[in-house]
Amino acid sequence: MCVSVCALLRDATTPLSSVRMSAVKELLLLLPLVLLPLEAPLCHGACVEVDSDTEAVVNDGFKLGCIYCKMRGEVDATAKVQWSFKGSGDSNFSDLYIYKDEPGEIIDPRFYKRLDWNGSKHTRDLQDGSIYILNVTYNDTGTYKCKFSRTLRYSNYAYEKTKEKNITINVVARLTRGMASILSEVMMYVSIIGLQFWLLVEMIYCYRKISAAGEEALRESAEEYLAIASESKDNCAGAQVAE
């Protein structure tokens, strides 16, 4: 009789165990979404070829972006970057800056002490060839040409690749920001806040659901236990009377 009572009690607690297992599974499914914002700063970003800005503000600094990603990361390579400039009143490009090994070299005297390297550092395998202009003037208006020359070194041969990009810069007294840029930034922040709020609501809902299911299972188990104990006591009393 005692063995059967223990078996029934074990069966009675089975719903609670299944509820807990279900709760653990739901929490494990939500855990990656909750930890994703914490893990994001630890990730290493991939190379993305982004276009440069084209509007500079007078007397401020300005970054001329030029990115040329290497498709085969496992292949050894070296690269150099050459910049040329054609002012608004010029007919031809003139050499502006060259970067092959640290430090780079400013060639155009109009940019002496006003130009700095802002690309890949501490490597000969350049992918970011950006430069930074200090104290922009109206004379800096014009077209800038960025030329990447990359040498891919395989086991038996070397392969040369080049890429050119023209960037037309307009120097203004005050930066004008487009409405599309403002709306996109607002929507980005709204989306982030909305996602975080949704995750919080889901966590609270799951916790309340799990808590209610656990209490219900405990109540049913207690009632079943009392019923089994009472039935066992009645059976024992009947058996003693029969003897």
PDB file of C-alpha atoms in Angstrom:
ATOM      1  CA  MET A   1       0.000   0.000   0.000  1.00  0.00           C
ATOM      2  CA  CYS A   2       2.835   2.418   0.857  1.00  0.00           C
ATOM      3  CA  VAL A   3       4.526   1.698  -2.481  1.00  0.00           C
ATOM      4  CA  SER A   4       1.342   2.490  -4.382  1.00  0.00           C
ATOM      5  CA  VAL A   5       0.903   5.729  -2.425  1.00  0.00           C
ATOM      6  CA  CYS A   6       4.447   6.838  -3.302  1.00  0.00           C
ATOM      7  CA  ALA A   7       3.849   6.007  -6.939  1.00  0.00           C
ATOM      8  CA  LEU A   8       0.661   8.046  -6.988  1.00  0.00           C
ATOM      9  CA  LEU A   9       2.402  10.976  -5.319  1.00  0.00           C
ATOM     10  CA  ARG A  10       5.162  10.835  -7.896  1.00  0.00           C
ATOM     11  CA  ASP A  11       2.584  10.831 -10.684  1.00  0.00           C
ATOM     12  CA  ALA A  12       0.781  13.723  -9.037  1.00  0.00           C
ATOM     13  CA  THR A  13       3.888  15.885  -9.175  1.00  0.00           C
ATOM     14  CA  THR A  14       4.464  15.120 -12.857  1.00  0.00           C
ATOM     15  CA  PRO A  15       2.339  18.061 -14.147  1.00  0.00           C
ATOM     16  CA  LEU A  16       4.446  20.462 -12.115  1.00  0.00           C
ATOM     17  CA  SER A  17       7.652  19.073 -13.601  1.00  0.00           C
ATOM     18  CA  SER A  18       6.302  19.374 -17.128  1.00  0.00           C
ATOM     19  CA  VAL A  19       5.245  22.966 -16.434  1.00  0.00           C
ATOM     20  CA  ARG A  20       8.707  23.791 -15.171  1.00  0.00           C
ATOM     21  CA  MET A  21      10.346  22.161 -18.189  1.00  0.00           C
ATOM     22  CA  SER A  22       8.086  24.158 -20.507  1.00  0.00           C
ATOM     23  CA  ALA A  23       8.939  27.349 -18.644  1.00  0.00           C
ATOM     24  CA  VAL A  24      12.660  26.658 -18.902  1.00  0.00           C
ATOM     25  CA  LYS A  25      12.333  26.084 -22.666  1.00  0.00           C
ATOM     26  CA  GLU A  26      10.490  29.394 -23.142  1.00  0.00           C
ATOM     27  CA  LEU A  27      13.100  31.281 -21.130  1.00  0.00           C
ATOM     28  CA  LEU A  28      15.936  29.663 -23.092  1.00  0.00           C
ATOM     29  CA  LEU A  29      14.298  30.746 -26.357  1.00  0.00           C
ATOM     30  CA  LEU A  30      14.062  34.354 -25.153  1.00  0.00           C
ATOM     31  CA  LEU A  31      17.543  34.427 -23.610  1.00  0.00           C
ATOM     32  CA  PRO A  32      19.449  35.102 -26.899  1.00  0.00           C
ATOM     33  CA  LEU A  33      17.197  38.078 -27.685  1.00  0.00           C
ATOM     34  CA  VAL A  34      17.794  39.542 -24.234  1.00  0.00           C
ATOM     35  CA  LEU A  35      21.572  39.059 -24.396  1.00  0.00           C
ATOM     36  CA  LEU A  36      21.915  40.313 -27.978  1.00  0.00           C
ATOM     37  CA  PRO A  37      22.284  44.026 -27.028  1.00  0.00           C
ATOM     38  CA  LEU A  38      24.980  43.061 -24.494  1.00  0.00           C
ATOM     39  CA  GLU A  39      26.932  40.961 -26.984  1.00  0.00           C
ATOM     40  CA  ALA A  40      26.802  43.500 -29.835  1.00  0.00           C
ATOM     41  CA  PRO A  41      29.720  45.678 -28.610  1.00  0.00           C
ATOM     42  CA  LEU A  42      31.944  42.574 -28.467  1.00  0.00           C
ATOM     43  CA  CYS A  43      31.480  41.735 -32.129  1.00  0.00           C
ATOM     44  CA  HIS A  44      34.075  42.638 -34.739  1.00  0.00           C
ATOM     45  CA  GLY A  45      32.591  44.583 -37.641  1.00  0.00           C
ATOM     46  CA  ALA A  46      33.087  43.465 -41.227  1.00  0.00           C
ATOM     47  CA  CYS A  47      34.376  45.718 -44.002  1.00  0.00           C
ATOM     48  CA  VAL A  48      31.598  47.682 -45.716  1.00  0.00           C
ATOM     49  CA  GLU A  49      32.143  50.072 -48.618  1.00  0.00           C
ATOM     50  CA  VAL A  50      30.255  53.206 -47.564  1.00  0.00           C
ATOM     51  CA  ASP A  51      30.098  56.354 -49.683  1.00  0.00           C
ATOM     52  CA  SER A  52      31.761  59.476 -48.346  1.00  0.00           C
ATOM     53  CA  ASP A  53      29.904  62.584 -47.217  1.00  0.00           C
ATOM     54  CA  THR A  54      29.882  65.348 -49.815  1.00  0.00           C
ATOM     55  CA  GLU A  55      29.085  68.492 -47.806  1.00  0.00           C
ATOM     56  CA  ALA A  56      31.793  70.128 -45.689  1.00  0.00           C
ATOM     57  CA  VAL A  57      31.446  73.095 -43.334  1.00  0.00           C
ATOM     58  CA  VAL A  58      33.958  75.925 -43.614  1.00  0.00           C
ATOM     59  CA  ASN A  59      36.506  76.143 -40.753  1.00  0.00           C
ATOM     60  CA  ASP A  60      35.541  72.646 -39.529  1.00  0.00           C
ATOM     61  CA  GLY A  61      37.178  69.291 -40.110  1.00  0.00           C
ATOM     62  CA  PHE A  62      35.965  66.915 -42.810  1.00  0.00           C
ATOM     63  CA  LYS A  63      36.558  63.227 -43.500  1.00  0.00           C
ATOM     64  CA  LEU A  64      36.983  62.087 -47.090  1.00  0.00           C
ATOM     65  CA  GLY A  65      35.943  58.438 -47.005  1.00  0.00           C
ATOM     66  CA  CYS A  66      37.409  55.850 -49.354  1.00  0.00           C
ATOM     67  CA  ILE A  67      37.000  52.136 -48.555  1.00  0.00           C
ATOM     68  CA  TYR A  68      38.008  49.223 -50.756  1.00  0.00           C
ATOM     69  CA  CYS A  69      37.253  45.894 -49.075  1.00  0.00           C
ATOM     70  CA  LYS A  70      39.313  42.778 -49.705  1.00  0.00           C
ATOM     71  CA  MET A  71      37.039  39.883 -50.622  1.00  0.00           C
ATOM     72  CA  ARG A  72      39.486  37.109 -49.648  1.00  0.00           C
ATOM     73  CA  GLY A  73      40.553  37.714 -46.078  1.00  0.00           C
ATOM     74  CA  GLU A  74      42.882  34.708 -45.994  1.00  0.00           C
ATOM     75  CA  VAL A  75      45.056  36.009 -48.869  1.00  0.00           C
ATOM     76  CA  ASP A  76      48.081  38.123 -47.964  1.00  0.00           C
ATOM     77  CA  ALA A  77      48.050  41.551 -49.575  1.00  0.00           C
ATOM     78  CA  THR A  78      49.624  44.984 -49.559  1.00  0.00           C
ATOM     79  CA  ALA A  79      48.013  48.196 -50.748  1.00  0.00           C
ATOM     80  CA  LYS A  80      48.701  51.863 -51.273  1.00  0.00           C
ATOM     81  CA  VAL A  81      46.313  54.801 -51.617  1.00  0.00           C
ATOM     82  CA  GLN A  82      46.798  57.836 -53.848  1.00  0.00           C
ATOM     83  CA  TRP A  83      44.622  60.929 -53.586  1.00  0.00           C
ATOM     84  CA  SER A  84      44.269  63.591 -56.286  1.00  0.00           C
ATOM     85  CA  PHE A  85      42.403  66.906 -56.234  1.00  0.00           C
ATOM     86  CA  LYS A  86      40.804  69.071 -58.922  1.00  0.00           C
ATOM     87  CA  GLY A  87      39.534  72.402 -57.613  1.00  0.00           C
ATOM     88  CA  SER A  88      36.414  74.087 -58.911  1.00  0.00           C
ATOM     89  CA  GLY A  89      38.564  76.290 -61.157  1.00  0.00           C
ATOM     90  CA  ASP A  90      41.085  73.619 -62.217  1.00  0.00           C
ATOM     91  CA  SER A  91      41.037  71.656 -65.462  1.00  0.00           C
ATOM     92  CA  ASN A  92      43.167  68.692 -64.379  1.00  0.00           C
ATOM     93  CA  PHE A  93      43.770  66.606 -61.274  1.00  0.00           C
ATOM     94  CA  SER A  94      46.916  67.239 -59.236  1.00  0.00           C
ATOM     95  CA  ASP A  95      48.535  64.821 -56.779  1.00  0.00           C
ATOM     96  CA  LEU A  96      47.317  65.451 -53.254  1.00  0.00           C
ATOM     97  CA  TYR A  97      48.417  62.671 -50.899  1.00  0.00           C
ATOM     98  CA  ILE A  98      49.956  59.213 -50.993  1.00  0.00           C
ATOM     99  CA  TYR A  99      49.957  56.550 -48.301  1.00  0.00           C
ATOM    100  CA  LYS A 100      51.943  53.373 -48.634  1.00  0.00           C
ATOM    101  CA  ASP A 101      53.841  53.032 -45.377  1.00  0.00           C
ATOM    102  CA  GLU A 102      53.493  55.070 -42.228  1.00  0.00           C
ATOM    103  CA  PRO A 103      53.552  58.042 -42.347  1.00  0.00           C
ATOM    104  CA  GLY A 104      51.810  59.264 -45.491  1.00  0.00           C
ATOM    105  CA  GLU A 105      53.074  62.107 -47.660  1.00  0.00           C
ATOM    106  CA  ILE A 106      51.236  65.369 -48.437  1.00  0.00           C
ATOM    107  CA  ILE A 107      52.096  66.420 -51.991  1.00  0.00           C
ATOM    108  CA  ASP A 108      49.812  69.409 -52.660  1.00  0.00           C
ATOM    109  CA  PRO A 109      51.221  72.491 -50.835  1.00  0.00           C
ATOM    110  CA  ARG A 110      47.692  73.891 -50.402  1.00  0.00           C
ATOM    111  CA  PHE A 111      47.037  71.160 -47.840  1.00  0.00           C
ATOM    112  CA  TYR A 112      50.278  71.275 -45.831  1.00  0.00           C
ATOM    113  CA  LYS A 113      49.571  70.867 -42.113  1.00  0.00           C
ATOM    114  CA  ARG A 114      45.851  70.559 -42.922  1.00  0.00           C
ATOM    115  CA  LEU A 115      45.685  66.921 -43.971  1.00  0.00           C
ATOM    116  CA  ASP A 116      45.909  63.752 -41.911  1.00  0.00           C
ATOM    117  CA  TRP A 117      45.552  60.017 -42.527  1.00  0.00           C
ATOM    118  CA  ASN A 118      42.258  58.603 -41.216  1.00  0.00           C
ATOM    119  CA  GLY A 119      42.296  55.091 -42.666  1.00  0.00           C
ATOM    120  CA  SER A 120      43.707  51.692 -41.719  1.00  0.00           C
ATOM    121  CA  LYS A 121      46.603  51.840 -39.267  1.00  0.00           C
ATOM    122  CA  HIS A 122      49.444  49.497 -38.285  1.00  0.00           C
ATOM    123  CA  THR A 123      49.007  47.324 -41.375  1.00  0.00           C
ATOM    124  CA  ARG A 124      50.150  47.259 -44.998  1.00  0.00           C
ATOM    125  CA  ASP A 125      46.945  45.486 -46.014  1.00  0.00           C
ATOM    126  CA  LEU A 126      44.927  48.685 -46.307  1.00  0.00           C
ATOM    127  CA  GLN A 127      41.156  48.578 -46.698  1.00  0.00           C
ATOM    128  CA  ASP A 128      40.215  52.036 -45.431  1.00  0.00           C
ATOM    129  CA  GLY A 129      41.983  54.825 -47.316  1.00  0.00           C
ATOM    130  CA  SER A 130      40.160  57.784 -45.767  1.00  0.00           C
ATOM    131  CA  ILE A 131      41.852  61.117 -45.098  1.00  0.00           C
ATOM    132  CA  TYR A 132      40.847  64.025 -42.871  1.00  0.00           C
ATOM    133  CA  ILE A 133      41.010  67.708 -43.843  1.00  0.00           C
ATOM    134  CA  LEU A 134      41.559  70.191 -41.016  1.00  0.00           C
ATOM    135  CA  ASN A 135      40.198  73.748 -41.106  1.00  0.00           C
ATOM    136  CA  VAL A 136      38.236  73.438 -44.354  1.00  0.00           C
ATOM    137  CA  THR A 137      38.211  76.497 -46.631  1.00  0.00           C
ATOM    138  CA  TYR A 138      36.049  77.429 -49.600  1.00  0.00           C
ATOM    139  CA  ASN A 139      39.033  76.713 -51.853  1.00  0.00           C
ATOM    140  CA  ASP A 140      38.702  73.022 -50.903  1.00  0.00           C
ATOM    141  CA  THR A 141      35.547  72.788 -53.015  1.00  0.00           C
ATOM    142  CA  GLY A 142      36.084  70.442 -55.934  1.00  0.00           C
ATOM    143  CA  THR A 143      36.515  66.807 -56.917  1.00  0.00           C
ATOM    144  CA  TYR A 144      38.769  64.382 -55.055  1.00  0.00           C
ATOM    145  CA  LYS A 145      39.963  61.126 -56.607  1.00  0.00           C
ATOM    146  CA  CYS A 146      40.888  58.136 -54.457  1.00  0.00           C
ATOM    147  CA  LYS A 147      42.918  55.377 -56.137  1.00  0.00           C
ATOM    148  CA  PHE A 148      43.486  52.057 -54.384  1.00  0.00           C
ATOM    149  CA  SER A 149      46.290  49.802 -55.672  1.00  0.00           C
ATOM    150  CA  ARG A 150      46.267  46.356 -54.058  1.00  0.00           C
ATOM    151  CA  THR A 151      48.664  43.458 -54.622  1.00  0.00           C
ATOM    152  CA  LEU A 152      47.298  40.024 -53.718  1.00  0.00           C
ATOM    153  CA  ARG A 153      50.107  37.570 -53.009  1.00  0.00           C
ATOM    154  CA  TYR A 154      49.362  33.908 -53.728  1.00  0.00           C
ATOM    155  CA  SER A 155      51.811  31.038 -53.343  1.00  0.00           C
ATOM    156  CA  ASN A 156      53.000  31.118 -56.972  1.00  0.00           C
ATOM    157  CA  TYR A 157      52.124  34.571 -58.267  1.00  0.00           C
ATOM    158  CA  ALA A 158      50.949  38.081 -57.400  1.00  0.00           C
ATOM    159  CA  TYR A 159      47.809  39.766 -58.724  1.00  0.00           C
ATOM    160  CA  GLU A 160      47.343  43.533 -59.039  1.00  0.00           C
ATOM    161  CA  LYS A 161      43.958  45.183 -58.546  1.00  0.00           C
ATOM    162  CA  THR A 162      43.081  48.870 -58.698  1.00  0.00           C
ATOM    163  CA  LYS A 163      39.950  50.854 -57.957  1.00  0.00           C
ATOM    164  CA  GLU A 164      39.202  54.547 -58.367  1.00  0.00           C
ATOM    165  CA  LYS A 165      36.494  56.640 -56.760  1.00  0.00           C
ATOM    166  CA  ASN A 166      35.608  60.285 -57.382  1.00  0.00           C
ATOM    167  CA  ILE A 167      34.104  62.396 -54.587  1.00  0.00           C
ATOM    168  CA  THR A 168      32.735  65.880 -55.269  1.00  0.00           C
ATOM    169  CA  ILE A 169      32.841  68.111 -52.183  1.00  0.00           C
ATOM    170  CA  ASN A 170      30.812  71.278 -51.671  1.00  0.00           C
ATOM    171  CA  VAL A 171      31.916  73.639 -48.889  1.00  0.00           C
ATOM    172  CA  VAL A 172      29.067  75.481 -47.144  1.00  0.00           C
ATOM    173  CA  ALA A 173      28.787  77.938 -44.272  1.00  0.00           C
ATOM    174  CA  ARG A 174      26.374  75.734 -42.333  1.00  0.00           C
ATOM    175  CA  LEU A 175      25.529  72.085 -42.568  1.00  0.00           C
ATOM    176  CA  THR A 176      22.036  71.340 -43.868  1.00  0.00           C
ATOM    177  CA  ARG A 177      20.544  68.070 -42.769  1.00  0.00           C
ATOM    178  CA  GLY A 178      17.927  66.414 -44.934  1.00  0.00           C
ATOM    179  CA  MET A 179      14.504  65.456 -43.612  1.00  0.00           C
ATOM    180  CA  ALA A 180      15.038  61.846 -44.687  1.00  0.00           C
ATOM    181  CA  SER A 181      18.111  61.597 -42.468  1.00  0.00           C
ATOM    182  CA  ILE A 182      16.245  62.974 -39.458  1.00  0.00           C
ATOM    183  CA  LEU A 183      13.268  60.659 -39.952  1.00  0.00           C
ATOM    184  CA  SER A 184      15.483  57.593 -40.397  1.00  0.00           C
ATOM    185  CA  GLU A 185      17.323  58.339 -37.156  1.00  0.00           C
ATOM    186  CA  VAL A 186      14.060  58.850 -35.261  1.00  0.00           C
ATOM    187  CA  MET A 187      12.642  55.594 -36.629  1.00  0.00           C
ATOM    188  CA  MET A 188      15.803  53.742 -35.635  1.00  0.00           C
ATOM    189  CA  TYR A 189      15.509  54.862 -32.009  1.00  0.00           C
ATOM    190  CA  VAL A 190      11.765  54.159 -31.954  1.00  0.00           C
ATOM    191  CA  SER A 191      12.391  50.632 -33.263  1.00  0.00           C
ATOM    192  CA  ILE A 192      15.073  49.950 -30.633  1.00  0.00           C
ATOM    193  CA  ILE A 193      12.885  51.196 -27.781  1.00  0.00           C
ATOM    194  CA  GLY A 194       9.877  49.266 -29.114  1.00  0.00           C
ATOM    195  CA  LEU A 195      11.858  46.033 -29.330  1.00  0.00           C
ATOM    196  CA  GLN A 196      13.174  46.399 -25.796  1.00  0.00           C
ATOM    197  CA  PHE A 197       9.669  47.121 -24.476  1.00  0.00           C
ATOM    198  CA  TRP A 198       8.282  44.070 -26.314  1.00  0.00           C
ATOM    199  CA  LEU A 199      10.977  41.845 -24.780  1.00  0.00           C
ATOM    200  CA  LEU A 200      10.168  43.203 -21.320  1.00  0.00           C
ATOM    201  CA  VAL A 201       6.432  42.537 -21.769  1.00  0.00           C
ATOM    202  CA  GLU A 202       7.166  39.000 -23.013  1.00  0.00           C
ATOM    203  CA  MET A 203       9.367  38.264 -19.997  1.00  0.00           C
ATOM    204  CA  ILE A 204       6.715  39.523 -17.560  1.00  0.00           C
ATOM    205  CA  TYR A 205       3.973  37.573 -19.351  1.00  0.00           C
ATOM    206  CA  CYS A 206       5.977  34.351 -19.324  1.00  0.00           C
ATOM    207  CA  TYR A 207       6.889  34.785 -15.664  1.00  0.00           C
ATOM    208  CA  ARG A 208       3.268  35.346 -14.629  1.00  0.00           C
ATOM    209  CA  LYS A 209       2.089  32.431 -16.757  1.00  0.00           C
ATOM    210  CA  ILE A 210       4.710  30.107 -15.288  1.00  0.00           C
ATOM    211  CA  SER A 211       3.979  31.262 -11.747  1.00  0.00           C
ATOM    212  CA  ALA A 212       0.208  30.729 -12.139  1.00  0.00           C
ATOM    213  CA  ALA A 213       0.688  27.293 -13.704  1.00  0.00           C
ATOM    214  CA  GLY A 214       3.068  26.269 -10.919  1.00  0.00           C
ATOM    215  CA  GLU A 215       0.661  27.346  -8.174  1.00  0.00           C
ATOM    216  CA  GLU A 216      -2.202  25.490  -9.869  1.00  0.00           C
ATOM    217  CA  ALA A 217      -0.121  22.337 -10.182  1.00  0.00           C
ATOM    218  CA  LEU A 218       0.906  22.551  -6.523  1.00  0.00           C
ATOM    219  CA  ARG A 219      -2.710  23.003  -5.451  1.00  0.00           C
ATOM    220  CA  GLU A 220      -3.852  20.021  -7.515  1.00  0.00           C
ATOM    221  CA  SER A 221      -0.996  17.909  -6.164  1.00  0.00           C
ATOM    222  CA  ALA A 222      -1.875  18.826  -2.571  1.00  0.00           C
ATOM    223  CA  GLU A 223      -5.547  17.992  -3.079  1.00  0.00           C
ATOM    224  CA  GLU A 224      -4.644  14.706  -4.734  1.00  0.00           C
ATOM    225  CA  TYR A 225      -2.255  13.864  -1.929  1.00  0.00           C
ATOM    226  CA  LEU A 226      -4.916  14.539   0.712  1.00  0.00           C
ATOM    227  CA  ALA A 227      -7.418  12.421  -1.183  1.00  0.00           C
ATOM    228  CA  ILE A 228      -4.959   9.544  -1.517  1.00  0.00           C
ATOM    229  CA  ALA A 229      -3.975   9.784   2.149  1.00  0.00           C
ATOM    230  CA  SER A 230      -7.642   9.756   3.215  1.00  0.00           C
ATOM    231  CA  GLU A 231      -8.433   6.777   0.959  1.00  0.00           C
ATOM    232  CA  SER A 232      -5.392   4.919   2.278  1.00  0.00           C
ATOM    233  CA  LYS A 233      -6.508   5.551   5.869  1.00  0.00           C
ATOM    234  CA  ASP A 234     -10.030   4.282   5.123  1.00  0.00           C
ATOM    235  CA  ASN A 235      -8.662   1.160   3.454  1.00  0.00           C
ATOM    236  CA  CYS A 236      -6.395   0.458   6.388  1.00  0.00           C
ATOM    237  CA  ALA A 237      -9.287   0.911   8.852  1.00  0.00           C
ATOM    238  CA  GLY A 238     -11.509  -1.421   6.767  1.00  0.00           C
ATOM    239  CA  ALA A 239      -8.779  -4.057   6.677  1.00  0.00           C
ATOM    240  CA  GLN A 240      -8.412  -3.937  10.499  1.00  0.00           C
ATOM    241  CA  VAL A 241     -12.189  -4.315  10.982  1.00  0.00           C
ATOM    242  CA  ALA A 242     -12.237  -7.293   8.622  1.00  0.00           C
ATOM    243  CA  GLU A 243      -9.489  -8.987  10.636  1.00  0.00           C
TER     244      GLU A 243
END
